[in-house]
mmCIF file of C-alpha atoms in Angstrom:
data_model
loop_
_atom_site.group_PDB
_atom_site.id
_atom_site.type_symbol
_atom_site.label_atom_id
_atom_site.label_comp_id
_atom_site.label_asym_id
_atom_site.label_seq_id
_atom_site.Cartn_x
_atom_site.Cartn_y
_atom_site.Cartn_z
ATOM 1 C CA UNK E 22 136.071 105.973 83.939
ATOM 2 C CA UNK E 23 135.787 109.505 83.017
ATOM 3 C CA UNK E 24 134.460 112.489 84.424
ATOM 4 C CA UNK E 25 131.300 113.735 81.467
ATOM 5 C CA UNK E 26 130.215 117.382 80.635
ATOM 6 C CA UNK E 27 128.298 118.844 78.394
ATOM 7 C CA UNK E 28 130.215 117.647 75.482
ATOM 8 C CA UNK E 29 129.048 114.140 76.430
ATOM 9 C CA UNK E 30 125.378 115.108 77.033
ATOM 10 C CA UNK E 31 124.466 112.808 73.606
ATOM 11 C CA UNK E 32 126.057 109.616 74.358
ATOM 12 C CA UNK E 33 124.872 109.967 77.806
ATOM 13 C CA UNK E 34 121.025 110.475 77.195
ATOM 14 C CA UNK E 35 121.043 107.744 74.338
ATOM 15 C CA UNK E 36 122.739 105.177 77.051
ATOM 16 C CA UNK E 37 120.239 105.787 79.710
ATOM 17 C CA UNK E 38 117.332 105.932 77.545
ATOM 18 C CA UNK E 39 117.710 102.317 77.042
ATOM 19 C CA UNK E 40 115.568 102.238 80.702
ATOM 20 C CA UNK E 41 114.349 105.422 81.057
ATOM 21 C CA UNK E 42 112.377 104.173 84.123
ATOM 22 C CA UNK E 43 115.167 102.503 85.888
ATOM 23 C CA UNK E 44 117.040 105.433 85.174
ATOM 24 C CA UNK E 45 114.626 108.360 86.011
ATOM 25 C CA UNK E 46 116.913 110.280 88.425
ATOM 26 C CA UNK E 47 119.561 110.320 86.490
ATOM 27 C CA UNK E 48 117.832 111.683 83.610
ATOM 28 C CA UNK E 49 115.449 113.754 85.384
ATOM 29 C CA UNK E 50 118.639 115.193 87.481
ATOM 30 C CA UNK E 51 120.228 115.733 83.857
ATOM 31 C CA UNK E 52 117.902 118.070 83.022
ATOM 32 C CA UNK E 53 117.324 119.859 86.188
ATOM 33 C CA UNK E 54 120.560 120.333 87.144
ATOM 34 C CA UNK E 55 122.964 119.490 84.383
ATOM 35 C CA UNK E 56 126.793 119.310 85.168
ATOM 36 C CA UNK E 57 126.766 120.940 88.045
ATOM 37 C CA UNK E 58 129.378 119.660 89.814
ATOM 38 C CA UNK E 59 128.497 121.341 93.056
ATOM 39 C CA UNK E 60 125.202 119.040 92.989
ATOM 40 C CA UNK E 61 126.053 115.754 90.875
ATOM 41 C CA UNK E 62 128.521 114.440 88.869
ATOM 42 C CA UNK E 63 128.431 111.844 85.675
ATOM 43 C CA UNK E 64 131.090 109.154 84.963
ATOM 44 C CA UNK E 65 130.955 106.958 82.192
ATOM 45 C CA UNK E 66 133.090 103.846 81.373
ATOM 46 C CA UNK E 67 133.709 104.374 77.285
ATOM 47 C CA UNK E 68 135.180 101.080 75.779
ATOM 48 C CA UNK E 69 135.656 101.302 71.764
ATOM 49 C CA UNK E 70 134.354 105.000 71.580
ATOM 50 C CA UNK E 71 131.251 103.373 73.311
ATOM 51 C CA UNK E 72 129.413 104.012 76.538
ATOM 52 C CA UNK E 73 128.919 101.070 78.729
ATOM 53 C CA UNK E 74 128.861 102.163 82.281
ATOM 54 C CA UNK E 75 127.706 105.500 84.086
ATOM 55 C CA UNK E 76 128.206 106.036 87.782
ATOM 56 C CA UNK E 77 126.048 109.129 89.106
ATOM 57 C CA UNK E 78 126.971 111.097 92.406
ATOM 58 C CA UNK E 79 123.846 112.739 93.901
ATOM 59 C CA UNK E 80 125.488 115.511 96.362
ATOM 60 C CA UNK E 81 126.940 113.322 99.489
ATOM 61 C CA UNK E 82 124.210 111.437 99.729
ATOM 62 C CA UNK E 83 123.902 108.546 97.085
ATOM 63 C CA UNK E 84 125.861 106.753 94.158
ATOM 64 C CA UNK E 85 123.554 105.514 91.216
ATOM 65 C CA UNK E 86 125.016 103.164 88.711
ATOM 66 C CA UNK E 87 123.840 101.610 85.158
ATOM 67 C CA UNK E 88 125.945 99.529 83.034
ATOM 68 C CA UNK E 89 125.919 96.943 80.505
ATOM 69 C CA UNK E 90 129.349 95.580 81.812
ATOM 70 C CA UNK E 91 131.373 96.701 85.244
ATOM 71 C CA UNK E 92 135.302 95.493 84.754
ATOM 72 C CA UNK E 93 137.066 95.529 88.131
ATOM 73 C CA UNK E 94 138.621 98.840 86.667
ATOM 74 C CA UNK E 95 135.127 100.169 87.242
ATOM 75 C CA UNK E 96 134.370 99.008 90.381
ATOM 76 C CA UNK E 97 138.132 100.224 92.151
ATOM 77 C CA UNK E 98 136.594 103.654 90.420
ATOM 78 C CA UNK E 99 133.039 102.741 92.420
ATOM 79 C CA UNK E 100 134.638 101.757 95.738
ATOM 80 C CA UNK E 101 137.328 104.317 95.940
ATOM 81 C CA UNK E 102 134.136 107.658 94.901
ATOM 82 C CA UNK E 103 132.520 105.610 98.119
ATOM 83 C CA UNK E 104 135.447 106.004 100.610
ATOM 84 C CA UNK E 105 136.094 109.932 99.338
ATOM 85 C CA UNK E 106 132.255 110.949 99.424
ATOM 86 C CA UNK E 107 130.980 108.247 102.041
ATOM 87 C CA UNK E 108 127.317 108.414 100.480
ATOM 88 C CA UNK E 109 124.274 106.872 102.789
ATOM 89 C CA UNK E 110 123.334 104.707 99.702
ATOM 90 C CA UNK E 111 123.984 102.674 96.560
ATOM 91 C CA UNK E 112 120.866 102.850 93.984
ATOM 92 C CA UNK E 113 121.190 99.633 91.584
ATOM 93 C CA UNK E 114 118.427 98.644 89.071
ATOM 94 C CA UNK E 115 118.538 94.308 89.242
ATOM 95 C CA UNK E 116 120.363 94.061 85.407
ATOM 96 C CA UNK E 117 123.414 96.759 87.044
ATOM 97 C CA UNK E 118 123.076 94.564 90.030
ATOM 98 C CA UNK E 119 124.306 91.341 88.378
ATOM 99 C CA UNK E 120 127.334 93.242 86.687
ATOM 100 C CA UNK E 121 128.223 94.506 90.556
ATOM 101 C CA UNK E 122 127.937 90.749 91.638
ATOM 102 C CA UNK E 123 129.759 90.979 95.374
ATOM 103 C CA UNK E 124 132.804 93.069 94.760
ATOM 104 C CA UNK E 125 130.785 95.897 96.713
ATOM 105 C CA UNK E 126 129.866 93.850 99.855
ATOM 106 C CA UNK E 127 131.866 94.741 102.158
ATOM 107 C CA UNK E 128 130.413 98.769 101.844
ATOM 108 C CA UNK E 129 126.957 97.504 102.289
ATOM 109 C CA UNK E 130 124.702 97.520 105.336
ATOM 110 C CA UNK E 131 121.073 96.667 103.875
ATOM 111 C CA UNK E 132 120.214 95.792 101.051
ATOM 112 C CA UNK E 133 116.655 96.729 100.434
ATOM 113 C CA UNK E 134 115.365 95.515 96.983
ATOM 114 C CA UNK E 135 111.476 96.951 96.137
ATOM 115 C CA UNK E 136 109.625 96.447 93.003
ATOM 116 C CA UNK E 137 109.716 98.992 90.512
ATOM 117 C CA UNK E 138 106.936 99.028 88.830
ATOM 118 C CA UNK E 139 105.415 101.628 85.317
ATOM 119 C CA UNK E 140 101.701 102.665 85.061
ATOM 120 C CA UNK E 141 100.083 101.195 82.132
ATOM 121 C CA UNK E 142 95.868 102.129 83.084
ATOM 122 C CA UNK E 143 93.134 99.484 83.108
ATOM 123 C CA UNK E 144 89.303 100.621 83.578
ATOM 124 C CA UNK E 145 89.445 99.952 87.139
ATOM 125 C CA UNK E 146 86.444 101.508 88.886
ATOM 126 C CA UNK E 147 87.232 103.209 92.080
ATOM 127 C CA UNK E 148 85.430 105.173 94.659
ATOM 128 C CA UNK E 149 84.786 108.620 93.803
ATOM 129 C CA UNK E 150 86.529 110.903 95.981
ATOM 130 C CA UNK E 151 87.431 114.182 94.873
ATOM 131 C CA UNK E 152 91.127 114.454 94.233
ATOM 132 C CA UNK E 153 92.943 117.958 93.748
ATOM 133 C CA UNK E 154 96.373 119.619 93.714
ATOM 134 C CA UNK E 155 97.303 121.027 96.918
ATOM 135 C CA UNK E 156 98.660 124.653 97.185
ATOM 136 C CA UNK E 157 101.669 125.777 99.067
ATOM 137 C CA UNK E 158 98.542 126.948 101.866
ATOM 138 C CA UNK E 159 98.028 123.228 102.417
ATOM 139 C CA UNK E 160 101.827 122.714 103.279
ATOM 140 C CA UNK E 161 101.053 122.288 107.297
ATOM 141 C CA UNK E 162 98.453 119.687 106.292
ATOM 142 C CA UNK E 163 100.623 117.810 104.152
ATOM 143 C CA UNK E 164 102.762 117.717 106.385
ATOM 144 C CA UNK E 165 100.530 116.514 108.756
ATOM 145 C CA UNK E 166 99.829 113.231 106.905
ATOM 146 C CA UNK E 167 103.668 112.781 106.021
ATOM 147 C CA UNK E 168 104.585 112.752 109.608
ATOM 148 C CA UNK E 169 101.690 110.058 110.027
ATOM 149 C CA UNK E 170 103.526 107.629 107.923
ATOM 150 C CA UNK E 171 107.319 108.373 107.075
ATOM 151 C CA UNK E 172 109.763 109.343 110.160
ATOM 152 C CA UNK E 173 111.753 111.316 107.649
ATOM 153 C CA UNK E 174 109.285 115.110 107.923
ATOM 154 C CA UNK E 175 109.671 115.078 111.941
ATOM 155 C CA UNK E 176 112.814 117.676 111.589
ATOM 156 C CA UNK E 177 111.011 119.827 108.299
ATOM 157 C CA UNK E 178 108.793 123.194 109.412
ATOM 158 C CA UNK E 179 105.815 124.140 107.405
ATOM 159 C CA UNK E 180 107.930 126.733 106.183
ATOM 160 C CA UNK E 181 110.747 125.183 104.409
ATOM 161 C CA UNK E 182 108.386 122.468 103.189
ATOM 162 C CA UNK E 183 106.151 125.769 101.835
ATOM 163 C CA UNK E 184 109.249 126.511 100.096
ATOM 164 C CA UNK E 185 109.687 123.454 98.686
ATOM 165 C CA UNK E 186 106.399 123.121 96.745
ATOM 166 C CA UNK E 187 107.231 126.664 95.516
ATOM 167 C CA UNK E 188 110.445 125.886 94.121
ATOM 168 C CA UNK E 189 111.019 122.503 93.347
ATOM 169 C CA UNK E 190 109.707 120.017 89.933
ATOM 170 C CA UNK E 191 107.231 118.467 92.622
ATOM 171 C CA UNK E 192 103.510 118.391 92.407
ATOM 172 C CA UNK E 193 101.108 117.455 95.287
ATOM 173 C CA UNK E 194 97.615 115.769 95.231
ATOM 174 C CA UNK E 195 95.695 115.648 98.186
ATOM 175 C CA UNK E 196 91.941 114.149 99.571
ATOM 176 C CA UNK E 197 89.604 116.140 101.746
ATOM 177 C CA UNK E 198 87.301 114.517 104.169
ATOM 178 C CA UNK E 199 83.692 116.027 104.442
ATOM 179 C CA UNK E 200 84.623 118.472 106.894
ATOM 180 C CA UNK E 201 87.589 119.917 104.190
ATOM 181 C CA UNK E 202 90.707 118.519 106.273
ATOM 182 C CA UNK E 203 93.207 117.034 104.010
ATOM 183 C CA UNK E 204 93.561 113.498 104.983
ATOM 184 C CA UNK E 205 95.607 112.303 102.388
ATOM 185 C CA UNK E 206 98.355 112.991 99.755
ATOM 186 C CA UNK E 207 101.077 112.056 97.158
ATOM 187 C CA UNK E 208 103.139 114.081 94.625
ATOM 188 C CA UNK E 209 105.190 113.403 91.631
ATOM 189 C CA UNK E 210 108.776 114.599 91.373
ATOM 190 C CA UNK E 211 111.796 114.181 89.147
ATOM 191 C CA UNK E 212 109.767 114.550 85.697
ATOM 192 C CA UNK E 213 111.398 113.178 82.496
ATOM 193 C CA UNK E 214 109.881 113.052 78.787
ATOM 194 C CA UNK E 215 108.777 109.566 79.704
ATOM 195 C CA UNK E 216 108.327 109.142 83.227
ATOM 196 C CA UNK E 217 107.661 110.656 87.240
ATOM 197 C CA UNK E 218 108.392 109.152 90.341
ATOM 198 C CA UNK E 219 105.507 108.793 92.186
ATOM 199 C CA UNK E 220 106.571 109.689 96.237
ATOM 200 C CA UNK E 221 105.204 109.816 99.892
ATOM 201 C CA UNK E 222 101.487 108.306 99.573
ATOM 202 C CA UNK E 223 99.906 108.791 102.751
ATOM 203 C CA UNK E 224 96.698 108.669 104.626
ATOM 204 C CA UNK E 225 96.141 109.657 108.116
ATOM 205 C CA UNK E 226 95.482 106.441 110.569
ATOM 206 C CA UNK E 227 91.955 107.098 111.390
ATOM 207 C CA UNK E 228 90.860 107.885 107.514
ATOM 208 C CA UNK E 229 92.841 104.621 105.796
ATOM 209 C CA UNK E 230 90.971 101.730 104.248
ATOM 210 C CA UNK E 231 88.170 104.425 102.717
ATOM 211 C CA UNK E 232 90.284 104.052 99.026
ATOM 212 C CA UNK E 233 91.944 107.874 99.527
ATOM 213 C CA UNK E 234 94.856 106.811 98.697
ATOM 214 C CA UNK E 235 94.310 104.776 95.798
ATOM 215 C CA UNK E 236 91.951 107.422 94.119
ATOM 216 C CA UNK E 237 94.546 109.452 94.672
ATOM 217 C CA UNK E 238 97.237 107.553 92.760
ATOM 218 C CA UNK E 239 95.001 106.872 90.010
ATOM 219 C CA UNK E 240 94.366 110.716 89.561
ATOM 220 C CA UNK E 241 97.780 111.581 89.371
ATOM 221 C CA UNK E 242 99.394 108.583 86.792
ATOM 222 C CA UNK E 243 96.125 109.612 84.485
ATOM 223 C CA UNK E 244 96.891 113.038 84.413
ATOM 224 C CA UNK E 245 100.697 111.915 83.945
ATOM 225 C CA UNK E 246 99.641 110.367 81.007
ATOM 226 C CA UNK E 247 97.936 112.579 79.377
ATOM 227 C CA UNK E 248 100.996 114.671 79.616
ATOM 228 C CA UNK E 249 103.402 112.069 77.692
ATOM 229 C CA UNK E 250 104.877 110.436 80.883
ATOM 230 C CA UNK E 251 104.211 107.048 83.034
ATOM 231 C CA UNK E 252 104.067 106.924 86.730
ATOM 232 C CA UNK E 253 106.752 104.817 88.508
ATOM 233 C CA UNK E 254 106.771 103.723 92.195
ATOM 234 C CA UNK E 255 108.531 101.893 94.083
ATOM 235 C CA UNK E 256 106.909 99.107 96.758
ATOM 236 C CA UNK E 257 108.253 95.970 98.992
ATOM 237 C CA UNK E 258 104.807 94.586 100.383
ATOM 238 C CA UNK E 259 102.347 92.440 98.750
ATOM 239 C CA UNK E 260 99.249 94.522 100.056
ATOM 240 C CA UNK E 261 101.082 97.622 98.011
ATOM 241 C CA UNK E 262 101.606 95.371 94.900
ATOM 242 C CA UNK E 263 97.677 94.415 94.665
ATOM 243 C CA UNK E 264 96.143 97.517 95.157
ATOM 244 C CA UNK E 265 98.708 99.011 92.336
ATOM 245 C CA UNK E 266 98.486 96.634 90.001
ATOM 246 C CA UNK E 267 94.986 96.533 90.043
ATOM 247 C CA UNK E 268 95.388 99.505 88.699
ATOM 248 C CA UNK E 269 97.359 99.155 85.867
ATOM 249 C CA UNK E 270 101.405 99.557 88.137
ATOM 250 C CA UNK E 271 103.352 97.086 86.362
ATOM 251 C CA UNK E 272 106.380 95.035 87.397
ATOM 252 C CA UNK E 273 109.266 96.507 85.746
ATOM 253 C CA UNK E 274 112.140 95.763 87.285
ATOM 254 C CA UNK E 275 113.643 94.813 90.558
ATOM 255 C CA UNK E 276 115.677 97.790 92.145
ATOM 256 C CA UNK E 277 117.999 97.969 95.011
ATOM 257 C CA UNK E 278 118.269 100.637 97.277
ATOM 258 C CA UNK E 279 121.320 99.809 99.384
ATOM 259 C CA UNK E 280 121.913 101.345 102.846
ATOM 260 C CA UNK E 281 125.743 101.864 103.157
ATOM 261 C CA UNK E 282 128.003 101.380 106.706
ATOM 262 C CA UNK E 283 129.245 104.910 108.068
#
């Protein structure tokens, strides 16, 4: 397993692009951030001149693998990047997942497996509420609905999150209610030529079930499409997986975002 730079940027591309949806943060991280070795690092297993593995360090905070084959050369390289960085999390498409087997059990806490799933549209009517792109102005709102539905925005201000939407490859749609209160959003992040995750759907509690949400998704994968890339999203529960599908989400693959032991 050997450390890649630019020099490897070719092989590297043309390996993940096999899965370009399984594999959006590694390719959308690629071309934000390169081989910046203060950020991420790439590793790839080469066997014959050929490419066959890549293990991806995201900061401190996660280890992403892809591979076609994992020898147990690969996975002492795996286990001993775990015990020097001591990441919160493994991310593992279902194919990489088979190669991995059990040799990394003993790191994991939770395995959490969702469905990952690529927008392909259907002519599925839904209501017509007015979507739009929110403005860092709206950041306090946003935030707002966030905090309604994912613990993880209690310790961001409305000023660093302002700061995000200035600075960062995300985009944020939002859903006014008659009286012009945003009551509930979604952005894309992590663009590639083929794909965007779609991240942190919410609605507020006492707007949900009035189809804000799903307009809103719609919106944003059809104006994803028209620019060249698919919407991906990730969900675990089965009311998620009809209202997506309906539609047009999917199921692409299985993937496994694994909570590590600290």
């Amino acid at each position: 397993m050997k450390k890649l730079n630019e020099s490897d940027r070719k092989d590297l591309v043309e390996f993940l692009s096999q899965d370009p949806h399984i594999n959006l943060f590694l390719i959308g991280d690629l071309d934000m951030f390169g081989f910046n070795d203060e950020i991420q690092t790439y590793y790839g297993d080469y066997r014959d001149d050929k490419l066959v593995a890549v293990v991806f360090r995201y900061r401190d905070d996660s280890i992403h693998i892809f591979a076609e084959s994992l020898d147990d050369e690969a996975i002492q390289f795996i286990r001993e990047l775990t015990l020097e960085i001591k990441p919160k999390r493994y991310m593992i498409g279902e194919a990489t997942m088979k190669h991995v087997g059990t040799r990394l059990d003993d790191f994991i806490r939770d395995n959490k497996a969702s469905t990952l799933s690529v927008y392909y549209p259907k002519e599925e009517p839904l209501e017509n509420h007015k979507v739009e792109i929110l403005k860092p102005d709206d950041a306090e709102e946003i935030l707002f609905c966030l905090r309604s539905a994912f613990d993880g925005y209690e310790g961001t201000d409305t000023a660093t999150y302002r700061k995000r939407m200035e600075s960062e490859d995300s985009v944020v749609y939002g859903v006014r209610n008659e009286v012009g209160t945003v009551v509930s959003v979604g952005s894309y992040t992590a663009s590639t030529d083929n794909s965007a995750m779609i991240i942190g759907v919410a609605t507020l509690p006492n707007e949900q079930q009035k189809g804000y949400a799903s307009a809103l998704v719609k919106v944003m994968s059809d104006d994803l499409l028209k620019q060249g890339r698919h919407g991906v999203l990730f969900y675990t529960n089965p009311k998620a997986a009809r209202i997506y599908e309906r539609m047009g989400y999917t199921p692409h693959s299985v993937y496994h975002m694994i909570d590590l032991k600290r």
